[in-house]
Short mmCIF file of C-alpha atoms in Angstrom, two decimals:
data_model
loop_
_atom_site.label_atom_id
_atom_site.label_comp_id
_atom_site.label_asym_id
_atom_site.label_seq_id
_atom_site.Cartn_x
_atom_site.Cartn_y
_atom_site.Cartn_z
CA UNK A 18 100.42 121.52 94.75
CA UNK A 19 101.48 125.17 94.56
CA UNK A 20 105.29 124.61 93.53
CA UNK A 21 107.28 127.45 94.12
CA UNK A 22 110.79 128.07 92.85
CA UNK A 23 113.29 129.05 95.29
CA UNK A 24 115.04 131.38 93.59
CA UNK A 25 111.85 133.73 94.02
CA UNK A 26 110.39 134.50 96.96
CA UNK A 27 106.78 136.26 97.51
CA UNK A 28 103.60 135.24 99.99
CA UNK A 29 102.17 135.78 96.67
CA UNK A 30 102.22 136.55 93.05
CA UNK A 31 100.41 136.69 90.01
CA UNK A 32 100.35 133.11 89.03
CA UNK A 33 99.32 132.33 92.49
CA UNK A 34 96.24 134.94 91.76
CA UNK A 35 95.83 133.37 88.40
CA UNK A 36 95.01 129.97 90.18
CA UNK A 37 92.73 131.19 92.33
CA UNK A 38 90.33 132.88 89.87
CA UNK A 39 90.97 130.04 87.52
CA UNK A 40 90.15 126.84 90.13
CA UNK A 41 87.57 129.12 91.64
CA UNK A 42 85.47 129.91 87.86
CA UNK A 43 85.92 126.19 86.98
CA UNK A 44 84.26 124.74 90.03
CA UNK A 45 81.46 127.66 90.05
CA UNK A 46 80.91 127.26 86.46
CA UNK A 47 81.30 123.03 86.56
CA UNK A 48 78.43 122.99 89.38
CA UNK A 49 76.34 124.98 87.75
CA UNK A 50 76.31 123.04 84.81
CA UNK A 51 75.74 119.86 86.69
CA UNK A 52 72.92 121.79 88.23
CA UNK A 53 71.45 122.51 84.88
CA UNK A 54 71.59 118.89 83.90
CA UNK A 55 69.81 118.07 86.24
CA UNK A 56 66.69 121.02 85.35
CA UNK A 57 67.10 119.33 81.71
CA UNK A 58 66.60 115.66 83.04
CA UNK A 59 63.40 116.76 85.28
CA UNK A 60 62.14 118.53 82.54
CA UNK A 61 62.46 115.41 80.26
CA UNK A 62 61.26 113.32 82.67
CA UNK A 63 58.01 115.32 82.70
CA UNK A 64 57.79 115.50 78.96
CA UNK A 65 57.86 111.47 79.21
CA UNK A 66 55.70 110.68 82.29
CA UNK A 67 52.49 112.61 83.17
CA UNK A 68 53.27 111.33 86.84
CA UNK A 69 54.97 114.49 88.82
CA UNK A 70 57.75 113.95 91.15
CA UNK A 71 59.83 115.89 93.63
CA UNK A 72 63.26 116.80 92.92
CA UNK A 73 65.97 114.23 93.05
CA UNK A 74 69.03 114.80 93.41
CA UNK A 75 70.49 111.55 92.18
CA UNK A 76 69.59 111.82 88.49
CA UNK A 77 68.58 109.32 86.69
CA UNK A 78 70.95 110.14 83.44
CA UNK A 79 72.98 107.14 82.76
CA UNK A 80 76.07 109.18 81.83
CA UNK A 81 76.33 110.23 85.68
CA UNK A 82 78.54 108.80 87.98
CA UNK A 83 77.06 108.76 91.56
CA UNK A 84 80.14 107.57 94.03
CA UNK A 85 78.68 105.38 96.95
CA UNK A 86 80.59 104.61 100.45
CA UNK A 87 82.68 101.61 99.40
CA UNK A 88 84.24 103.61 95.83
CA UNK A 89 84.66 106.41 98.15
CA UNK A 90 86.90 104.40 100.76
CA UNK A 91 88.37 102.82 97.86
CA UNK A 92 89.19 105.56 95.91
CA UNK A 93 92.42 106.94 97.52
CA UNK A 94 94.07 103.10 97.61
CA UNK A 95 93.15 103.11 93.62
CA UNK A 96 94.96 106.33 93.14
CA UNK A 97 97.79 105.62 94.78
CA UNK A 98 98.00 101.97 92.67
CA UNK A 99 97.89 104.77 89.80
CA UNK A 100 100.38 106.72 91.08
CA UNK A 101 103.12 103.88 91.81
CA UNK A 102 102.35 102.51 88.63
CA UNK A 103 103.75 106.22 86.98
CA UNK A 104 106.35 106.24 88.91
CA UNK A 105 108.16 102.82 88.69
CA UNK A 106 106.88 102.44 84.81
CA UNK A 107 106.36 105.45 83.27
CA UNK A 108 108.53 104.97 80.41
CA UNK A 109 106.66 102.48 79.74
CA UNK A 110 103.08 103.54 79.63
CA UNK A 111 103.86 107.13 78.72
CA UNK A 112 102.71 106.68 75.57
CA UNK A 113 99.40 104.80 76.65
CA UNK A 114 98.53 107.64 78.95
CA UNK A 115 99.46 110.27 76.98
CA UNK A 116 96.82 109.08 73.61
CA UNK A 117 94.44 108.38 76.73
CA UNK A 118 94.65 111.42 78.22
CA UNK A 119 94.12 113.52 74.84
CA UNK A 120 91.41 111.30 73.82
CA UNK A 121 89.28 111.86 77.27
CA UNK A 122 90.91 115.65 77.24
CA UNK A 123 89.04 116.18 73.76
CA UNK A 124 85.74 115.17 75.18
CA UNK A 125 86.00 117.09 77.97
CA UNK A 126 86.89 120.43 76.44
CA UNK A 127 84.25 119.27 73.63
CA UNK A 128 81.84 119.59 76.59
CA UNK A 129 83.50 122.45 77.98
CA UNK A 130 82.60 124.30 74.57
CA UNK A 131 79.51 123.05 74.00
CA UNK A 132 77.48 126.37 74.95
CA UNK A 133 79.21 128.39 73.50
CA UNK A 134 78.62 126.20 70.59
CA UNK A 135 75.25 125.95 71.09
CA UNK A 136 74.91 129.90 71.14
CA UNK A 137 76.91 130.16 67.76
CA UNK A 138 74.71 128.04 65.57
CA UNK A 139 71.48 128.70 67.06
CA UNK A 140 70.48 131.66 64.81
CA UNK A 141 72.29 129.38 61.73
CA UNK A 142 70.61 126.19 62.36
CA UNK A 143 67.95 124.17 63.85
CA UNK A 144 68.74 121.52 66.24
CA UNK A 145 67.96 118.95 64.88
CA UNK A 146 70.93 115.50 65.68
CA UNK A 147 72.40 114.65 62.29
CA UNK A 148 73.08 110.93 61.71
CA UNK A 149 76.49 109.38 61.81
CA UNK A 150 75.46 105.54 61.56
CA UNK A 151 77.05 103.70 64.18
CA UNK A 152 78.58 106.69 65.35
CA UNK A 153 75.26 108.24 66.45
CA UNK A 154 73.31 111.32 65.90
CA UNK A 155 74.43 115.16 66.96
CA UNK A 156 73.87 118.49 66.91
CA UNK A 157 75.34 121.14 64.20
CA UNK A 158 76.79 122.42 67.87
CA UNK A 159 78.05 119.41 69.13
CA UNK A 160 80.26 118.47 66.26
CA UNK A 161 81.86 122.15 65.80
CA UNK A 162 82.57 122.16 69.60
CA UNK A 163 84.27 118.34 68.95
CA UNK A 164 85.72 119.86 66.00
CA UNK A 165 87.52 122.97 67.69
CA UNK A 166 88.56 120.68 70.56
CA UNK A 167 90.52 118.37 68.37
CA UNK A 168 92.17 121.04 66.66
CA UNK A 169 92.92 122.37 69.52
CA UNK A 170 94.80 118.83 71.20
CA UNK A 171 96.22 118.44 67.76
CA UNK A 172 97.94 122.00 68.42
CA UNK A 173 98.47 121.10 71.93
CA UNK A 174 100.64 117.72 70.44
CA UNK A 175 102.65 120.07 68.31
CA UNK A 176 103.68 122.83 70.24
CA UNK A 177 103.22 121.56 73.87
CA UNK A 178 102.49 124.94 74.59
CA UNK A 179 101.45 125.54 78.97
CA UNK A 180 98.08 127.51 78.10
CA UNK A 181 96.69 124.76 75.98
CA UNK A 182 97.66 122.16 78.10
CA UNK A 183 95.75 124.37 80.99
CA UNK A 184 92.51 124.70 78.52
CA UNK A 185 92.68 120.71 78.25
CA UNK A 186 92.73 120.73 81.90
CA UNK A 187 89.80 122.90 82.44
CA UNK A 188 87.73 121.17 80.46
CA UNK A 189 88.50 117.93 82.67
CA UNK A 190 87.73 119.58 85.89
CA UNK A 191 84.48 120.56 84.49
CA UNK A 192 83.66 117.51 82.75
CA UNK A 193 84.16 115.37 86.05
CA UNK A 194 82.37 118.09 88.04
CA UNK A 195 79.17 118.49 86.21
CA UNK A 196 79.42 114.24 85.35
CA UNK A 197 80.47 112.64 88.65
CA UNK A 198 77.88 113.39 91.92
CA UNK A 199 78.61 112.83 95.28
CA UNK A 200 75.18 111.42 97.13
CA UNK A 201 75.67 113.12 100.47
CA UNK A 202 77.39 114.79 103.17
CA UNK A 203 78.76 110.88 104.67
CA UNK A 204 80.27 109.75 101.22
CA UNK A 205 81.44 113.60 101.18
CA UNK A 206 83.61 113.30 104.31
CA UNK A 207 84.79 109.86 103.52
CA UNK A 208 86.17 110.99 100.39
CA UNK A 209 87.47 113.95 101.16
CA UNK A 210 89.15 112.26 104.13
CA UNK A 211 90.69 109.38 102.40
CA UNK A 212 92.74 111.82 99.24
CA UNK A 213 93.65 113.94 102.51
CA UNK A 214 95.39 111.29 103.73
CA UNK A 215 96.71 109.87 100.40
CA UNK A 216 97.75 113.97 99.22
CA UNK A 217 99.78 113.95 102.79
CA UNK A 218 101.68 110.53 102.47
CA UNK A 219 102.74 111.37 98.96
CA UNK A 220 103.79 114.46 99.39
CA UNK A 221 105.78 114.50 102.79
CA UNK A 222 106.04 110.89 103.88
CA UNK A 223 106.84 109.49 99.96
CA UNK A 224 110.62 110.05 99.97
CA UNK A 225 111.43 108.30 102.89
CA UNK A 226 110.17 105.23 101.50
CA UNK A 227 111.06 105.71 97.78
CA UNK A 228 113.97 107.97 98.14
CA UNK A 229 112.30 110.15 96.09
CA UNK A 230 109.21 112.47 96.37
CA UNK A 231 106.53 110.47 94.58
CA UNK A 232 103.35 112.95 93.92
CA UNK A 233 105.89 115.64 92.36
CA UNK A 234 108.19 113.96 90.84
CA UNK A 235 105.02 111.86 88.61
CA UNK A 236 103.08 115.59 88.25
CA UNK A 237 105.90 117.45 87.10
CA UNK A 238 107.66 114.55 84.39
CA UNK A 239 106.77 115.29 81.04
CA UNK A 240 105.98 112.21 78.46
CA UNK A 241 107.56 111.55 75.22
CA UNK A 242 105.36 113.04 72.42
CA UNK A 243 103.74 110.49 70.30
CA UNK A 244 104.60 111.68 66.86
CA UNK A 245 108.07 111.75 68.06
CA UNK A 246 107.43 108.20 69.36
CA UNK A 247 105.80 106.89 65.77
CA UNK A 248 108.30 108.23 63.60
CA UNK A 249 111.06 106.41 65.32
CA UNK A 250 109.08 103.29 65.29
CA UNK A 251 108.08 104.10 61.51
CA UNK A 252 111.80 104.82 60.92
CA UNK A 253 110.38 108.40 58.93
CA UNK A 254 113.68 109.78 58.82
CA UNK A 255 115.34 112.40 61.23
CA UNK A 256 113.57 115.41 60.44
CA UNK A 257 110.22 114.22 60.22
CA UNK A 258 108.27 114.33 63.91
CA UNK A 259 111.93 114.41 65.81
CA UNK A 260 110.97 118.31 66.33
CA UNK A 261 108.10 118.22 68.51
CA UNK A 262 108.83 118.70 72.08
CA UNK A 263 107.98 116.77 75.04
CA UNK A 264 104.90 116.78 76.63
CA UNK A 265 103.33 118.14 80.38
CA UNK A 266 100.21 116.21 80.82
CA UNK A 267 97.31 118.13 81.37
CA UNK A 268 96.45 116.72 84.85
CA UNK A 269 97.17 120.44 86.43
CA UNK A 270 96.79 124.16 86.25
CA UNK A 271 100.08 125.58 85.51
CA UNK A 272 100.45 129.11 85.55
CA UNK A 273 104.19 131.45 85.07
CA UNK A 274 104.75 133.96 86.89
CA UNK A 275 105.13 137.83 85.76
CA UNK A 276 108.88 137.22 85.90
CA UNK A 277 108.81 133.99 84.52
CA UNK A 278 111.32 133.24 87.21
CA UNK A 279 108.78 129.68 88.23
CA UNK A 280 105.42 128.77 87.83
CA UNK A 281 102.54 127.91 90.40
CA UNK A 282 101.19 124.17 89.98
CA UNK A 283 97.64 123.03 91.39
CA UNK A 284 96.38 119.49 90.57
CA UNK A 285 93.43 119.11 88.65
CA UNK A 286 92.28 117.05 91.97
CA UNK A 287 92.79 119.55 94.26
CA UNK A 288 89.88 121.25 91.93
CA UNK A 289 88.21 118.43 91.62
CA UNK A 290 87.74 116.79 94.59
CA UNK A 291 86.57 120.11 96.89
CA UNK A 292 84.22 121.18 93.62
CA UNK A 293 82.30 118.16 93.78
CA UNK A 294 81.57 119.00 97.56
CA UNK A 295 80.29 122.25 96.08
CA UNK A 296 78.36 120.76 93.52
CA UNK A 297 76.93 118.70 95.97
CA UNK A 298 75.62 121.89 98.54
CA UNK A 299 74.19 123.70 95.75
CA UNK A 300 72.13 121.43 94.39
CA UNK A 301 70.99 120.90 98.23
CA UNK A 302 70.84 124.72 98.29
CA UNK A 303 68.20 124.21 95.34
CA UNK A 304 66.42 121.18 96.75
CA UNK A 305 66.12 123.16 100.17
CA UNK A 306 64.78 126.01 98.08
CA UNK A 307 62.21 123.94 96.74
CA UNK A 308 61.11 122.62 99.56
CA UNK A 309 60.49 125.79 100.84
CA UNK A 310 58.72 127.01 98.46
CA UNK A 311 56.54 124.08 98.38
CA UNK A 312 55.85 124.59 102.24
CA UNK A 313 54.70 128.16 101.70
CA UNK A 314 58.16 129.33 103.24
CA UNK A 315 58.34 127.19 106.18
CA UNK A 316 60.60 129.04 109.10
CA UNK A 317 63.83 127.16 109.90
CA UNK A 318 64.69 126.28 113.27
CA UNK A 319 63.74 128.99 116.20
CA UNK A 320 67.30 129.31 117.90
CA UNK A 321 69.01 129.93 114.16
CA UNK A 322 68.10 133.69 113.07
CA UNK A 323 66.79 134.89 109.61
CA UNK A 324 70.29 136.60 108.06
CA UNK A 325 72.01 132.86 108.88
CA UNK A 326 68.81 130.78 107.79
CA UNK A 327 70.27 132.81 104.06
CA UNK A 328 73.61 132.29 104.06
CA UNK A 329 73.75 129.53 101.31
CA UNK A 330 75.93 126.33 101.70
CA UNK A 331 77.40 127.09 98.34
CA UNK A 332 78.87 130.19 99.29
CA UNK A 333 80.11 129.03 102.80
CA UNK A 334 82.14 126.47 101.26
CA UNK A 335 83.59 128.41 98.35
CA UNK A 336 84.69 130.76 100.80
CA UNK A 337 86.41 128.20 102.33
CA UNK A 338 87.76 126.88 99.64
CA UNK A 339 88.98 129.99 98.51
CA UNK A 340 90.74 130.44 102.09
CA UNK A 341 91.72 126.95 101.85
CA UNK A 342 94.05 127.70 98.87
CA UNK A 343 94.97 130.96 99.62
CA UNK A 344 96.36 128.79 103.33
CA UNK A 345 98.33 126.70 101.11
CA UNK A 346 100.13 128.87 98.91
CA UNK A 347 101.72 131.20 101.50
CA UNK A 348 102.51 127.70 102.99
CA UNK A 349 104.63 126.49 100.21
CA UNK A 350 105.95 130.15 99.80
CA UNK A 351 106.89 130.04 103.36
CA UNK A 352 108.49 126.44 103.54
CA UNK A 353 109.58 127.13 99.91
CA UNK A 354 108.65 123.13 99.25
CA UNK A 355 105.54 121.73 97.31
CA UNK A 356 102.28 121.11 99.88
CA UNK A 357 100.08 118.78 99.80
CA UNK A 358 96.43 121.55 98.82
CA UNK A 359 93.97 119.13 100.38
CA UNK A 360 95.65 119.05 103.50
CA UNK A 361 94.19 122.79 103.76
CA UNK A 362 91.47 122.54 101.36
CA UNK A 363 89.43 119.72 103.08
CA UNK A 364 89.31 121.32 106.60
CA UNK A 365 88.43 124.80 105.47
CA UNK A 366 85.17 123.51 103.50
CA UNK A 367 83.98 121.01 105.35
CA UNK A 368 84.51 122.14 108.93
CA UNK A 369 82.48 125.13 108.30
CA UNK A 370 80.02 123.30 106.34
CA UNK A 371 79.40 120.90 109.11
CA UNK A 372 79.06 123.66 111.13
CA UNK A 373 76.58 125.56 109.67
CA UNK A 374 74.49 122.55 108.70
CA UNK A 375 74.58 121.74 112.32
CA UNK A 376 73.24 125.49 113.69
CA UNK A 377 70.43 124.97 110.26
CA UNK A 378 68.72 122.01 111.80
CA UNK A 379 70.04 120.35 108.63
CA UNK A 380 72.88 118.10 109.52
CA UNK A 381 71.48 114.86 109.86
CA UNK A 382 69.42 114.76 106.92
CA UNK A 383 72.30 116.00 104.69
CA UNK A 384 74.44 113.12 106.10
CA UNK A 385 72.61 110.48 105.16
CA UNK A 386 69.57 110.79 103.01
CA UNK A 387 69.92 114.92 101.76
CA UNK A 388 67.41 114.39 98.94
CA UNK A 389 64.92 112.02 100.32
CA UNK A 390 60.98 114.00 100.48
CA UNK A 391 59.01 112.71 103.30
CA UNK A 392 56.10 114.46 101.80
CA UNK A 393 56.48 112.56 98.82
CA UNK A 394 53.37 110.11 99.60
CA UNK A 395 51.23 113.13 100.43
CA UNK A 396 52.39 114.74 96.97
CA UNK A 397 51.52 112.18 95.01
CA UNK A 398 47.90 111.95 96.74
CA UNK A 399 47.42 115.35 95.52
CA UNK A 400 48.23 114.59 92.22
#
C-alpha cells in the first residue's frame, strides 16, 4: 500500500525509491537464504545416510512450512477473519498482538542477524551449542544475535521510533521467506490469486460495506504501548511508563520522505507473498541447473534459442516485481488514494513467468510436480 499524502505530489520520490531497494534486497536476500537451507539440509542428510539422493525441493527440515492447495485457497478467507477481527476489536486485543508481534518480531530479526553473528564470533569461538536445560542448546552466535534483537524491540517499545519498527519488519519478511515454501507453480497461482482478490476488496470495495476503508484504516492505527498499559493496571503512578508513545506495528515498510511532508507505506505482504514466488523459481533455477549438469548439458527445447534457454526465472520475475511496484506507486501518486500493491504485483510476475516457462518446455512440470526426478530409479541403480 504506497500511501501518499495529498498535500505532496510527485510520480515519485525518495521514500518511494527507498521501498523499492528495501522490498527488493529483502526478498533477494530471504530466497537466498532459504536456498542455503536447503544446501545445509542435503548436506546433513548425506552426513547421516550413505544412500545419495537427488535434490528436493521440499525439504525435509521440520521448521519449514510447505503451503499445499487447500491452505492456499484458504488463506485469503483466514486473513480477512484477521483483519475484521482488528478492525471491530482492536482495542481489545491491541495489547495481545502487540506482545505477539514483538515476541515473533525478536525471532525473526534474531534470524535476520544470525550471519552476521556467525561471522563475528567465528575467529572468538568454536561452535560448539551451549546448554540451556529445557531451553536447549545454542551457539555463542545464536544467543548474541537473540541478544541484540531484544535490545533492539526493547528500544523499539520505548521510543517507537519508524526505522526500528522497519528493522523488525525486515526481519519478518525474511524469516517467512526463507521458512515458509511454496511447492509449485499451481499452489503459486492459487495463492497469489486469492490475496489479489482479498488486497482488492479491502482496499476499494471495504468502505461501502463498513463505511470505512478497512485494510488502511487497521495498517495505519497504532496500538497502545504495553508499559503504558501495565502501569495503569499496576497503578505505578503518573510519571512512571505514561511517557512512552504509542505504537505502529511492524507489519509494513514505512519510509518519510526527503521533506517529511508523508511517508510511503508497503505491507510486509505485499513483500511477502510475491518473494515466496521468487523463492520458489530459484530454487527451480538450481534444481534445473542440476539437472543439467547431471545430463551432461542436455539442450532445451529446439524452437526456444540459447540467449532465452539463460534467462533465469529468478530474474524474470524480480523484474517484474520490480515493475510491478514501480506500476503501483505512480498509481497511488496519480489517484492520490492508497492501492491495493498485489493488484499490480501478481500480474507482472506471474504472467511473464508463465510465459517464459511455457516457450522453456517447462510449464507443465513446474505446475504440478517441479521437483519430481524421473531419473531417480536409474540414479539409484548406479549407486
Amino acid at each position: 500500500l504506497p500511501f501518499p499524502n495529498s498535500r505532496a505530489y510527485s510520480l515519485v520520490d525518495s521514500s518511494q525509491v527507498s521501498t523499492f531497494l528495501i522490498s527488493i534486497l529483502l526478498i533477494v536476500y530471504g530466497s537466498f537464504r532459504s536456498l542455503n537451507m536447503d544446501f545445509e539440509n542435503q548436506d546433513k542428510e548425506k552426513d547421516n545416510s550413505s544412500a545419495a539422493g537427488s535434490f528436493n525441493g521440499n525439504s525435509t527440515n521440520n521448521s519449514i512450512q510447505t503451503i499445499d492447495s487447500t491452505q492456499a485457497l484458504f488463506l485469503p478467507i483466514g486473513a480477512s477473519v484477521s483483519l475484521l477481527v482488528m478492525f471491530f476489536f482492536f482495542d481489545s486485543v491491541q495489547v495481545v498482538f502487540t506482545i505477539c508481534t514483538a515476541v515473533l518480531a525478536t525471532i525473526a530479526f534474531a534470524f535476520l542477524l544470525l550471519p552476521m553473528c556467525q561471522y563475528l564470533t567465528r575467529p572468538c569461538s568454536p561452535q560448539n551449542k551451549i546448554s540451556f536445560g529445557c531451553c536447549g542448546r545454542f551457539t555463542a552466535a545464536e544467543l548474541l544475535s537473540f541478544s541484540l534483537s531484544v535490545m533492539l524491540v526493547l528500544i523499539w517499545v520505548l521510543t517507537g521510533h519508524w526505522l526500528l519498527m522497519d528493522a523488525l519488519a525486515m526481519g519478518l519478511c525474511v524469516a517467512m521467506i526463507a521458512f515458509v515454501r511454496l511447492p509449485s507453480l499451481k499452489v503459486s497461482c492459487l495463492l497469489l490469486s486469492g490475496l489479489l482478490i482479498y488486497d482488492v476488496f479491502w482496499v476499494f470495495f471495504s468502505a461501502y460495506i463498513f463505511n470505512s476503508n478497512v485494510m488502511v484504516k487497521v495498517a495505519t492505527q497504532p496500538a497502545d504501548n504495553p508499559l503504558d498499559v501495565l502501569s495503569r493496571k499496576l497503578h505505578l503512578g503518573p510519571n512512571v511508563g505514561r511517557d512512552v508513545p504509542r505504537l505502529s506495528l511492524p507489519g509494513k515498510l514505512v519510509f518519510p520522505s526527503s521533506t517529511g511532508s508523508h511517508f510511503s507505506m508497503l505491507g510486509i505482504g505485499d513483500i511477502v507473498m510475491p518473494g515466496l514466488l521468487l523463492c520458489f523459481v530459484l530454487r527451480y533455477d538450481n534444481y534445473k541447473k542440476q539437472a543439467n549438469s547431471d545430463s551432461c548439458g542436455a539442450p532445451g527445447p529446439g524452437n526456444i534459442s540459447g540467449r532465452m534457454q539463460k534467462v533465469s526465472y529468478f530474474h524474470c520475475t524480480l523484474i517484474g516485481y520490480f515493475v510491478g511496484l514501480l506500476t503501483a506507486t505512480v498509481a497511488s501518486r496519480i489517484h492520490r488514494a492508497a492501492q491495493p500493491a498485489l493488484l499490480y504485483l501478481v500480474p507482472f510476475t506471474l504472467l511473464p513467468l508463465l510465459t517464459m516457462a511455457y516457450l522453456k518446455g517447462d510449464l507443465r512440470r513446474m505446475w504440478s510436480e517441479p521437483f519430481h526426478s524421473k531419473s531417480s530409479s536409474s540414479r539409484f541403480l548406479e549407486v
